[in-house]
Amino acid sequence: MEKELVEYIVRSLVDQPDNVEVNVVEGEKSTILELRVSPDDIGKVIGKQGRIAKALRTILSATATKSGKHASLEILD
Amino acid sequence: MTRDFEGKTEQDAINQAIEALHIEREDFDVEILDNGKRGLFKKANVKIRVHIDSDSDDEKDSKPFIPSDDSTSDADYADDYDQEEEEDLEPNEELEQKVCEFIDQMVSHMGYESKTTVSSRKGKKVNLEITSESSSIIIGRKGKNLDAIQVLANVYAGKIDTERKIIVDSEGYRLRHEEQIIKTAYRTAMQVRKTGRSRLLEPMNPYERRLVHTALNDVTGIETKSEGEGLYKQVRVISKRKRY
């Protein structure tokens, strides 16, 4: 659910959508989404002063969650 | 004694009255003859009639404020003007359709439904309207979800056409919010002018700060400066009156 959301948005923004990978780490109270993109695209998902990353996290936190769990996004490189 | 004044806003008209008659705001009553409202985006000048108490013409306060000398010392203020006058670009329908679809897909992945359409175009700007039953979530607290959607929509649009700027709105939130910002700015300016003490407004993005600077530019006796670092700076409203 959150995984699909992040995948959809990030794939729409980057130049190499095939290299977008989202790993879900389920915790007891929260879900961590680990995002990996092609090194050339990392700037596209972070943005100047983290603007894009921040927008992604805002959207993620506004997402309707059936589980009521908090989801956080980590961008790995 | 009554005099009539006209200005872009009610406040503007009041300020003209204050300047022309050399009186304090407390010394007169304002009657609005024409509030200038001509629908959502059209605004005419506001006409007011000023009623002055005849016994309030004591000379001591006759020139309380120095007229503004147009030196506005703000870095992000200088480059604010060039966005105004520009040619309308040909509508890029392919881009518009794709961006609308992107937003609706994103919202649907978030677990809500929406329909995004183009509401207007001006210059480089394309205004989009998100219609949704869940518009309160789409907008978010202080519009933060709407801003996030706008950031992402612009990155997406930038991949197709770097010339356009996408503005995303829902339920007229942006207009309401802008009016609110300007109202607060005026209220603060009046307080600063009265007390001589500077006040700091809450953090705002460059566009919102520009609204404040522009709105308070014609208010005499005060000046505005941005403080802080990063995208969200705070505007300080400072009195120009010398304090003894």
Short mmCIF file of C-alpha atoms in Angstrom, two decimals:
data_model
loop_
_atom_site.label_atom_id
_atom_site.label_comp_id
_atom_site.label_asym_id
_atom_site.label_seq_id
_atom_site.Cartn_x
_atom_site.Cartn_y
_atom_site.Cartn_z
CA MET A 1 0.00 0.00 0.00
CA GLU A 2 2.53 2.62 1.15
CA LYS A 3 5.11 0.72 -0.86
CA GLU A 4 3.03 1.09 -4.02
CA LEU A 5 2.52 4.79 -3.33
CA VAL A 6 6.23 5.50 -2.97
CA GLU A 7 7.06 3.31 -5.95
CA TYR A 8 4.49 5.07 -8.10
CA ILE A 9 5.62 8.58 -7.24
CA VAL A 10 9.35 7.89 -7.42
CA ARG A 11 9.07 5.98 -10.70
CA SER A 12 7.21 8.96 -12.17
CA LEU A 13 9.96 11.37 -11.13
CA VAL A 14 13.21 9.59 -11.95
CA ASP A 15 14.93 8.95 -15.26
CA GLN A 16 15.49 5.26 -14.59
CA PRO A 17 12.23 3.90 -13.18
CA ASP A 18 13.40 0.30 -13.52
CA ASN A 19 16.08 0.87 -10.90
CA VAL A 20 13.61 2.00 -8.25
CA GLU A 21 13.38 -0.42 -5.39
CA VAL A 22 11.37 -0.14 -2.20
CA ASN A 23 12.05 -2.46 0.69
CA VAL A 24 9.51 -2.72 3.49
CA VAL A 25 10.75 -3.30 7.01
CA GLU A 26 7.80 -4.03 9.26
CA GLY A 27 8.22 -3.06 12.88
CA GLU A 28 5.77 -3.43 15.71
CA LYS A 29 4.53 0.12 15.70
CA SER A 30 5.93 1.48 12.49
CA THR A 31 6.83 0.55 8.97
CA ILE A 32 10.10 1.65 7.47
CA LEU A 33 10.27 2.03 3.70
CA GLU A 34 13.77 1.80 2.32
CA LEU A 35 14.09 3.48 -1.04
CA ARG A 36 16.87 2.74 -3.48
CA VAL A 37 17.26 4.51 -6.80
CA SER A 38 19.96 4.72 -9.45
CA PRO A 39 22.85 6.94 -8.25
CA ASP A 40 22.08 9.36 -11.07
CA ASP A 41 18.56 9.80 -9.78
CA ILE A 42 19.29 10.32 -6.12
CA GLY A 43 19.13 14.09 -6.50
CA LYS A 44 15.69 13.77 -8.06
CA VAL A 45 14.22 12.10 -4.99
CA ILE A 46 15.95 14.35 -2.46
CA GLY A 47 15.83 17.71 -4.21
CA LYS A 48 17.33 21.04 -3.16
CA GLN A 49 17.49 21.22 0.60
CA GLY A 50 15.56 17.96 0.72
CA ARG A 51 12.40 19.51 -0.68
CA ILE A 52 11.31 16.49 -2.66
CA ALA A 53 12.17 14.01 0.09
CA LYS A 54 10.19 16.15 2.50
CA ALA A 55 7.20 16.26 0.14
CA LEU A 56 7.37 12.48 -0.23
CA ARG A 57 7.35 12.05 3.54
CA THR A 58 4.45 14.47 3.93
CA ILE A 59 2.40 12.55 1.36
CA LEU A 60 3.33 9.31 3.06
CA SER A 61 2.15 10.54 6.44
CA ALA A 62 -1.16 11.72 4.95
CA THR A 63 -1.84 8.31 3.50
CA ALA A 64 -4.85 6.45 4.81
CA THR A 65 -3.48 3.46 6.67
CA LYS A 66 -5.77 0.62 7.59
CA SER A 67 -3.24 -0.69 10.08
CA GLY A 68 -2.88 2.68 11.78
CA LYS A 69 0.87 2.24 11.66
CA HIS A 70 3.27 5.08 11.19
CA ALA A 71 5.34 4.79 8.03
CA SER A 72 8.71 6.41 7.56
CA LEU A 73 10.83 6.75 4.47
CA GLU A 74 14.57 6.23 4.28
CA ILE A 75 16.55 6.97 1.19
CA LEU A 76 19.54 4.67 0.87
CA ASP A 77 22.60 5.14 -1.25
CA MET B 1 -16.52 66.24 8.40
CA THR B 2 -16.46 63.49 5.79
CA ARG B 3 -14.02 62.71 3.00
CA ASP B 4 -14.05 59.90 0.44
CA PHE B 5 -11.04 57.72 -0.42
CA GLU B 6 -10.35 54.92 -2.80
CA GLY B 7 -7.74 52.16 -2.67
CA LYS B 8 -6.89 48.65 -3.81
CA THR B 9 -8.01 47.29 -0.47
CA GLU B 10 -9.96 48.63 2.45
CA GLN B 11 -6.70 48.99 4.33
CA ASP B 12 -5.08 50.78 1.44
CA ALA B 13 -7.91 53.31 1.37
CA ILE B 14 -7.66 53.80 5.12
CA ASN B 15 -3.93 54.39 4.82
CA GLN B 16 -4.51 57.00 2.15
CA ALA B 17 -6.93 58.71 4.46
CA ILE B 18 -4.42 58.65 7.30
CA GLU B 19 -1.74 60.11 5.09
CA ALA B 20 -3.87 62.74 3.40
CA LEU B 21 -5.49 64.01 6.56
CA HIS B 22 -2.58 63.52 8.97
CA ILE B 23 -4.71 61.79 11.53
CA GLU B 24 -4.52 58.62 13.57
CA ARG B 25 -6.64 55.60 12.72
CA GLU B 26 -8.46 55.96 16.05
CA ASP B 27 -9.65 59.45 15.19
CA PHE B 28 -12.09 58.56 12.47
CA ASP B 29 -14.80 56.11 11.51
CA VAL B 30 -14.82 54.33 8.20
CA GLU B 31 -17.89 53.68 6.13
CA ILE B 32 -17.43 51.33 3.22
CA LEU B 33 -19.15 52.66 0.12
CA ASP B 34 -17.98 49.93 -2.23
CA ASN B 35 -16.11 46.86 -1.08
CA GLY B 36 -14.74 46.32 -4.59
CA LYS B 37 -15.79 42.68 -4.74
CA ARG B 38 -16.55 41.67 -8.31
CA GLY B 39 -16.44 37.92 -8.02
CA LEU B 40 -13.58 35.65 -7.10
CA PHE B 41 -10.75 36.99 -9.22
CA LYS B 42 -11.98 40.40 -10.20
CA LYS B 43 -11.54 43.18 -7.74
CA ALA B 44 -12.29 46.84 -8.19
CA ASN B 45 -11.03 49.58 -5.94
CA VAL B 46 -12.55 49.81 -2.50
CA LYS B 47 -14.28 53.10 -1.82
CA ILE B 48 -14.60 54.33 1.72
CA ARG B 49 -16.05 57.41 3.41
CA VAL B 50 -14.14 58.73 6.37
CA HIS B 51 -16.03 60.39 9.23
CA ILE B 52 -13.83 62.56 11.37
CA ASP B 53 -14.67 63.83 14.83
CA SER B 54 -14.37 67.59 14.62
CA ASP B 55 -12.60 67.87 17.99
CA SER B 56 -9.72 65.56 17.09
CA ASP B 57 -7.65 68.04 15.14
CA ASP B 58 -5.03 68.65 17.80
CA GLU B 59 -1.77 69.62 16.20
CA LYS B 60 0.65 67.51 18.18
CA ASP B 61 0.05 64.35 16.17
CA SER B 62 -0.37 66.03 12.85
CA LYS B 63 2.66 64.38 11.27
CA PRO B 64 3.29 61.21 13.20
CA PHE B 65 4.90 59.25 10.42
CA ILE B 66 7.54 59.88 7.82
CA PRO B 67 6.29 58.87 4.40
CA SER B 68 7.83 55.66 3.13
CA ASP B 69 10.94 56.23 1.04
CA ASP B 70 10.59 53.10 -1.08
CA SER B 71 13.84 51.56 0.11
CA THR B 72 12.77 48.09 0.93
CA SER B 73 15.74 46.23 2.27
CA ASP B 74 14.95 42.68 1.56
CA ALA B 75 16.87 40.27 -0.59
CA ASP B 76 13.97 38.10 -1.66
CA TYR B 77 11.86 41.15 -2.33
CA ALA B 78 13.95 42.51 -5.18
CA ASP B 79 13.44 39.62 -7.53
CA ASP B 80 9.78 39.33 -6.70
CA TYR B 81 8.54 41.68 -9.36
CA ASP B 82 9.74 40.10 -12.57
CA GLN B 83 7.18 37.34 -12.31
CA GLU B 84 4.31 39.71 -12.93
CA GLU B 85 4.24 40.74 -16.56
CA GLU B 86 4.80 37.91 -18.93
CA GLU B 87 3.28 36.54 -22.09
CA ASP B 88 0.84 33.69 -21.79
CA LEU B 89 2.35 30.52 -23.17
CA GLU B 90 0.44 28.24 -25.49
CA PRO B 91 -1.37 25.65 -23.36
CA ASN B 92 0.57 22.39 -23.31
CA GLU B 93 -2.37 20.02 -23.21
CA GLU B 94 -0.28 16.89 -23.15
CA LEU B 95 1.54 18.12 -20.07
CA GLU B 96 -1.64 19.26 -18.35
CA GLN B 97 -3.34 15.94 -18.91
CA LYS B 98 -0.33 13.98 -17.67
CA VAL B 99 0.09 16.08 -14.55
CA CYS B 100 -3.62 15.82 -13.69
CA GLU B 101 -3.39 12.07 -14.12
CA PHE B 102 -0.24 11.93 -12.00
CA ILE B 103 -1.97 13.77 -9.15
CA ASP B 104 -5.09 11.62 -9.30
CA GLN B 105 -3.00 8.44 -9.37
CA MET B 106 -0.96 9.65 -6.42
CA VAL B 107 -4.09 10.50 -4.42
CA SER B 108 -5.61 7.16 -5.26
CA HIS B 109 -2.45 5.39 -4.01
CA MET B 110 -2.87 7.40 -0.81
CA GLY B 111 -6.28 5.82 -0.41
CA TYR B 112 -8.54 8.68 -1.53
CA GLU B 113 -10.33 9.66 -4.70
CA SER B 114 -9.91 12.84 -6.65
CA LYS B 115 -10.48 14.49 -10.00
CA THR B 116 -7.95 17.07 -11.08
CA THR B 117 -8.72 19.61 -13.79
CA VAL B 118 -7.12 22.75 -15.21
CA SER B 119 -8.86 25.80 -13.77
CA SER B 120 -6.85 28.58 -15.43
CA ARG B 121 -3.56 29.50 -17.08
CA LYS B 122 -1.52 32.65 -16.77
CA GLY B 123 1.95 33.22 -18.13
CA LYS B 124 3.97 30.14 -17.21
CA LYS B 125 1.51 29.17 -14.54
CA VAL B 126 -1.00 26.39 -14.88
CA ASN B 127 -3.57 26.35 -12.11
CA LEU B 128 -4.99 22.96 -11.24
CA GLU B 129 -8.00 22.25 -9.09
CA ILE B 130 -8.27 18.99 -7.17
CA THR B 131 -11.89 18.04 -6.54
CA SER B 132 -12.28 15.41 -3.88
CA GLU B 133 -14.55 14.28 -1.08
CA SER B 134 -11.44 14.12 1.07
CA SER B 135 -10.29 17.64 0.26
CA SER B 136 -9.51 18.38 3.89
CA ILE B 137 -6.86 15.64 3.81
CA ILE B 138 -5.66 16.72 0.37
CA ILE B 139 -5.11 20.22 1.75
CA GLY B 140 -3.73 19.11 5.10
CA ARG B 141 -2.88 21.18 8.12
CA LYS B 142 -1.79 24.66 6.99
CA GLY B 143 -1.91 23.37 3.42
CA LYS B 144 1.13 21.18 3.86
CA ASN B 145 -0.25 18.22 1.90
CA LEU B 146 -1.32 20.52 -0.91
CA ASP B 147 2.17 22.03 -0.96
CA ALA B 148 3.73 18.56 -1.05
CA ILE B 149 1.49 17.53 -3.95
CA GLN B 150 2.48 20.74 -5.70
CA VAL B 151 6.21 20.11 -5.21
CA LEU B 152 5.92 16.60 -6.64
CA ALA B 153 3.63 17.71 -9.48
CA ASN B 154 6.21 20.35 -10.44
CA VAL B 155 9.09 17.88 -10.45
CA TYR B 156 6.99 15.59 -12.61
CA ALA B 157 5.97 18.44 -14.93
CA GLY B 158 9.60 19.57 -15.17
CA LYS B 159 10.47 16.28 -16.82
CA ILE B 160 8.07 17.02 -19.66
CA ASP B 161 8.22 20.80 -20.00
CA THR B 162 10.63 22.94 -17.99
CA GLU B 163 8.81 26.16 -18.85
CA ARG B 164 5.68 25.59 -16.77
CA LYS B 165 4.88 26.17 -13.17
CA ILE B 166 2.09 24.13 -11.67
CA ILE B 167 -0.11 25.61 -8.95
CA VAL B 168 -2.33 23.12 -7.18
CA ASP B 169 -5.42 24.19 -5.30
CA SER B 170 -8.46 22.61 -3.72
CA GLU B 171 -11.67 24.25 -2.51
CA GLY B 172 -10.20 27.71 -3.05
CA TYR B 173 -7.72 27.14 -0.23
CA ARG B 174 -4.92 29.23 -1.70
CA LEU B 175 -7.01 32.33 -2.20
CA ARG B 176 -8.48 32.08 1.30
CA HIS B 177 -5.02 31.53 2.74
CA GLU B 178 -3.56 34.50 0.87
CA GLU B 179 -6.31 36.78 2.12
CA GLN B 180 -5.66 35.52 5.63
CA ILE B 181 -1.92 36.26 5.35
CA ILE B 182 -2.55 39.78 4.08
CA LYS B 183 -5.10 40.46 6.82
CA THR B 184 -2.70 39.28 9.51
CA ALA B 185 0.10 41.35 7.98
CA TYR B 186 -2.01 44.51 8.08
CA ARG B 187 -3.17 43.87 11.60
CA THR B 188 0.44 43.41 12.69
CA ALA B 189 1.54 46.51 10.78
CA MET B 190 -1.08 48.61 12.55
CA GLN B 191 0.06 47.31 15.92
CA VAL B 192 3.70 47.97 15.11
CA ARG B 193 2.89 51.47 13.99
CA LYS B 194 0.93 52.14 17.13
CA THR B 195 3.36 50.67 19.63
CA GLY B 196 6.65 51.28 17.78
CA ARG B 197 7.72 47.77 18.69
CA SER B 198 8.71 45.37 15.92
CA ARG B 199 6.87 42.11 15.44
CA LEU B 200 7.87 38.83 13.85
CA LEU B 201 5.37 37.01 11.64
CA GLU B 202 5.23 33.25 11.48
CA PRO B 203 7.53 31.37 9.06
CA MET B 204 6.41 31.63 5.44
CA ASN B 205 7.61 30.46 2.05
CA PRO B 206 9.00 32.97 -0.48
CA TYR B 207 5.67 33.42 -2.24
CA GLU B 208 3.83 34.15 0.99
CA ARG B 209 6.56 36.53 2.18
CA ARG B 210 6.30 38.36 -1.11
CA LEU B 211 2.59 38.85 -0.47
CA VAL B 212 3.40 40.42 2.89
CA HIS B 213 6.15 42.69 1.55
CA THR B 214 3.96 43.86 -1.32
CA ALA B 215 0.92 44.40 0.87
CA LEU B 216 2.85 46.40 3.45
CA ASN B 217 4.86 48.36 0.90
CA ASP B 218 2.28 51.17 0.77
CA VAL B 219 1.81 51.31 4.53
CA THR B 220 3.70 54.30 5.83
CA GLY B 221 5.65 54.30 9.05
CA ILE B 222 6.77 50.69 8.88
CA GLU B 223 9.18 48.55 6.93
CA THR B 224 9.56 44.83 6.42
CA LYS B 225 12.58 42.53 6.52
CA SER B 226 13.00 38.80 6.23
CA GLU B 227 14.87 36.96 8.95
CA GLY B 228 16.19 33.45 9.19
CA GLU B 229 17.62 30.81 6.94
CA GLY B 230 16.30 28.40 4.35
CA LEU B 231 13.02 28.31 2.52
CA TYR B 232 10.83 29.29 5.42
CA LYS B 233 11.93 32.67 6.69
CA GLN B 234 10.06 35.02 8.96
CA VAL B 235 9.08 38.57 8.09
CA ARG B 236 9.77 41.19 10.72
CA VAL B 237 7.63 44.30 10.67
CA ILE B 238 9.60 47.27 12.00
CA SER B 239 8.45 50.74 12.92
CA LYS B 240 10.27 53.59 11.18
CA ARG B 241 9.25 56.04 13.86
CA LYS B 242 12.13 57.24 15.98
CA ARG B 243 11.77 56.23 19.59
CA TYR B 244 13.03 58.55 22.25
#
